[in-house]
mmCIF file of C-alpha atoms in Angstrom:
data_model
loop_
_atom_site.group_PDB
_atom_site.id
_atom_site.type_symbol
_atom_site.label_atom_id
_atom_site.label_comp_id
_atom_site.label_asym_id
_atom_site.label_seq_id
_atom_site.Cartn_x
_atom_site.Cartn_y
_atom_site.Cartn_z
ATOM 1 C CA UNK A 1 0.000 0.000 0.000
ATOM 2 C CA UNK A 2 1.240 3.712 -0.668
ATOM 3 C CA UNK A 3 1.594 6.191 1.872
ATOM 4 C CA UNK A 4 1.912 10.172 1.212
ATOM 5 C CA UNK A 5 5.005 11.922 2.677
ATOM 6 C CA UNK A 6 5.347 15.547 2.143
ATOM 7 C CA UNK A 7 8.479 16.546 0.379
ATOM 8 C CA UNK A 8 9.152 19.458 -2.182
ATOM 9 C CA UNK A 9 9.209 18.775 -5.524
ATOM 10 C CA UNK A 10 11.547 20.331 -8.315
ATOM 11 C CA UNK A 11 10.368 24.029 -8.007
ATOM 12 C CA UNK A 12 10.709 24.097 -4.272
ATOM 13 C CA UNK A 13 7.139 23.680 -2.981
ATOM 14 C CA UNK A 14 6.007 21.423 -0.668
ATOM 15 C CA UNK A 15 4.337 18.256 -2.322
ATOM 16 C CA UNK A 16 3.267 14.577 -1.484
ATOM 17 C CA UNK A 17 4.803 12.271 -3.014
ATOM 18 C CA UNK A 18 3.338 8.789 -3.248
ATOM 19 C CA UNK A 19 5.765 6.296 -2.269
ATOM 20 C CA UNK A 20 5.652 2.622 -2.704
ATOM 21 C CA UNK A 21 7.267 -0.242 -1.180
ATOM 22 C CA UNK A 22 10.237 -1.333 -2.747
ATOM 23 C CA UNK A 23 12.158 -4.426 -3.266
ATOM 24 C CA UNK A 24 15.503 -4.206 -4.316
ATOM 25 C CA UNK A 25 14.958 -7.731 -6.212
ATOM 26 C CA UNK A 26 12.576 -6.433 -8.642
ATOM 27 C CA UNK A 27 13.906 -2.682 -8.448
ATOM 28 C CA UNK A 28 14.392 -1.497 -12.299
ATOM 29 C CA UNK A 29 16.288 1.458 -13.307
ATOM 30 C CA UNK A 30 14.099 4.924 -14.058
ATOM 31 C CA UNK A 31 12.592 7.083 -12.069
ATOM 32 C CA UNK A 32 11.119 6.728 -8.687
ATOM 33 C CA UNK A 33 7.885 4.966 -7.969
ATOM 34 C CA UNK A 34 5.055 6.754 -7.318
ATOM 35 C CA UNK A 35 3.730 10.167 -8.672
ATOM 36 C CA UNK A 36 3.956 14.042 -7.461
ATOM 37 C CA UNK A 37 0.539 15.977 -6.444
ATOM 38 C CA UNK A 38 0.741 19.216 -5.202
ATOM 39 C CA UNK A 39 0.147 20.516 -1.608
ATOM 40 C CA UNK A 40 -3.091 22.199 -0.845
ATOM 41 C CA UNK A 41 -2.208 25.207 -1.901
ATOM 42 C CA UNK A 42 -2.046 24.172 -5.452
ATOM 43 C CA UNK A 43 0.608 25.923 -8.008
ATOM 44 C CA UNK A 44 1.822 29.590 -7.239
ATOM 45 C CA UNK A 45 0.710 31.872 -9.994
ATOM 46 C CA UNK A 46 3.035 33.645 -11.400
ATOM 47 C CA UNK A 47 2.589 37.299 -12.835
ATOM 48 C CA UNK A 48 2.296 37.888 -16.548
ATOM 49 C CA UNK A 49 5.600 38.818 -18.055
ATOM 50 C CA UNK A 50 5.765 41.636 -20.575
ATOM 51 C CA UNK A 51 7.650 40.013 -23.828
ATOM 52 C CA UNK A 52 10.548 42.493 -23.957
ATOM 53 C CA UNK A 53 12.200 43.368 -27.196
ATOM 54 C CA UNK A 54 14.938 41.624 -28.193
ATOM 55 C CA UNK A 55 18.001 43.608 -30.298
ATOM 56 C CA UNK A 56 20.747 41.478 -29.319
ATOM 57 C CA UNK A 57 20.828 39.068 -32.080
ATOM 58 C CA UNK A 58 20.306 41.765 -34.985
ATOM 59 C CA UNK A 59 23.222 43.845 -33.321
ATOM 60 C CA UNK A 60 25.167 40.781 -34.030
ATOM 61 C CA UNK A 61 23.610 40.232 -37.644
ATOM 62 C CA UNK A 62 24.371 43.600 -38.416
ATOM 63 C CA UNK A 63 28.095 43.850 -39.468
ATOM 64 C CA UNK A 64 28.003 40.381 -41.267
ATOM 65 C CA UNK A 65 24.965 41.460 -43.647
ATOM 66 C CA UNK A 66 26.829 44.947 -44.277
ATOM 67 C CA UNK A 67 29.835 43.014 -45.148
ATOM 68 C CA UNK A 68 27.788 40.838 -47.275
ATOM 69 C CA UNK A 69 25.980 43.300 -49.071
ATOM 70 C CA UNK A 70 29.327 45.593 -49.373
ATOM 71 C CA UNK A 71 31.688 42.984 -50.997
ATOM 72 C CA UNK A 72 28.261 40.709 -52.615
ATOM 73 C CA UNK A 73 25.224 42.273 -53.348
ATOM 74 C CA UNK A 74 26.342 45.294 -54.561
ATOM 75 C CA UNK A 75 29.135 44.196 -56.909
ATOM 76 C CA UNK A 76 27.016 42.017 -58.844
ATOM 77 C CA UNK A 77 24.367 43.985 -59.497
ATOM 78 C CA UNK A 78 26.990 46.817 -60.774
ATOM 79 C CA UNK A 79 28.307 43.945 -63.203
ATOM 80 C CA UNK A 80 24.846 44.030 -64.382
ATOM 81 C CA UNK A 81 24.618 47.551 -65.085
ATOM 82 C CA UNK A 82 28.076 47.268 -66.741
ATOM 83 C CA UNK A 83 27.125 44.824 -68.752
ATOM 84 C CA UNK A 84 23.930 46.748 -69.744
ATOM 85 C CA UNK A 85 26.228 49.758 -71.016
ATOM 86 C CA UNK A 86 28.917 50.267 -73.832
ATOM 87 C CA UNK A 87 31.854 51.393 -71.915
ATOM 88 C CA UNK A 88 34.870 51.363 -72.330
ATOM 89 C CA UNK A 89 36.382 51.622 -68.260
ATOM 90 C CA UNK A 90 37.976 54.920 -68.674
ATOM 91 C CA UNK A 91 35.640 57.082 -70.089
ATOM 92 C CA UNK A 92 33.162 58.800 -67.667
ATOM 93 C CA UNK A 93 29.933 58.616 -69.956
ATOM 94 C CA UNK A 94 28.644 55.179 -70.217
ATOM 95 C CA UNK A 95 25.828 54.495 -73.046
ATOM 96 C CA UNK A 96 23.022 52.380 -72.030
ATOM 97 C CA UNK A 97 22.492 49.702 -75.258
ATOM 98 C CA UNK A 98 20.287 47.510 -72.711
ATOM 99 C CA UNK A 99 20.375 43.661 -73.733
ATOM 100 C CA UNK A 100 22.352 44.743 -76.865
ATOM 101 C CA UNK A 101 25.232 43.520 -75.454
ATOM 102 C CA UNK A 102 23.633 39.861 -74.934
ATOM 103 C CA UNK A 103 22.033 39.870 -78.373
ATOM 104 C CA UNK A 104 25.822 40.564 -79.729
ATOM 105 C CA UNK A 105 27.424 37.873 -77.616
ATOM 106 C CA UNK A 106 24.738 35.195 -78.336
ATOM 107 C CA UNK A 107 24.964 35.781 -82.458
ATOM 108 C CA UNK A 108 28.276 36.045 -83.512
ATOM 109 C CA UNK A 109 29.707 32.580 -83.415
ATOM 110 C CA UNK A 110 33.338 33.703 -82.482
ATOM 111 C CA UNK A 111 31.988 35.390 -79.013
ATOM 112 C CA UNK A 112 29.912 32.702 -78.515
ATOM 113 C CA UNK A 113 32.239 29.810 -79.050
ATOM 114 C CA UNK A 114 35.083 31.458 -76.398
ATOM 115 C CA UNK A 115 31.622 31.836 -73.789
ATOM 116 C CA UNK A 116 31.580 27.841 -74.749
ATOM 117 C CA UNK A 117 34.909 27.254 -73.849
ATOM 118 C CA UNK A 118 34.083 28.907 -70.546
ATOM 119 C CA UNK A 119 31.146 27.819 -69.608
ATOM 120 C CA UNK A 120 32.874 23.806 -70.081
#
């Protein structure tokens, strides 16, 4: 038969726990017999807690996406642009042609073949 002893339980308030009779012989490993009810009292109630803001973790995010964008992001998408323009890298006027330069690449079979070559 069980009996109820008070003891506290994992938070610190008093509980009964139900303990059993136990013989060593037949004792498996696991956790201990019996189960945990709460004292009269029941549970303490806690008061509600106001979810705070958290900036941490985006301070830390911040310098490795601005390094990623610096040396990334923004380089490629002036290669695009370049590539978009006729200029020649000295010159300070660039001339838009759009996907001129793509049409000219794709339809003259020397260009094409060396893009071959690279692409293997």
């Amino acid at each position: 038969m069980a009996d109820a002893v008070p003891a506290r339980d994992l938070t610190g308030r008093w509980a009964y726990q139900m303990v059993t009779p136990t013989n060593t012989a037949s004792r498996v490993p696991g956790p201990p017999a019996g189960r945990w009810r709460l004292g009269p009292t029941g549970p303490r109630r806690q008061p509600p807690r106001r979810r705070k803001r958290v900036v941490t973790p985006y301070l830390f995010l911040l310098l490795p996406v601005a390094l990623l964008a610096t040396f990334t992001y923004i380089p490629v998408a002036n290669m695009f642009w370049y590539s978009a323009t006729s200029w020649n890298g000295l010159s300070p006027t660039k001339e838009f042609v759009g996907v001129g330069n793509y049409v000219e690449i794709l339809t003259r079979p020397e260009l094409f073949g060396v893009l071959r070559v690279s692409l293997y």
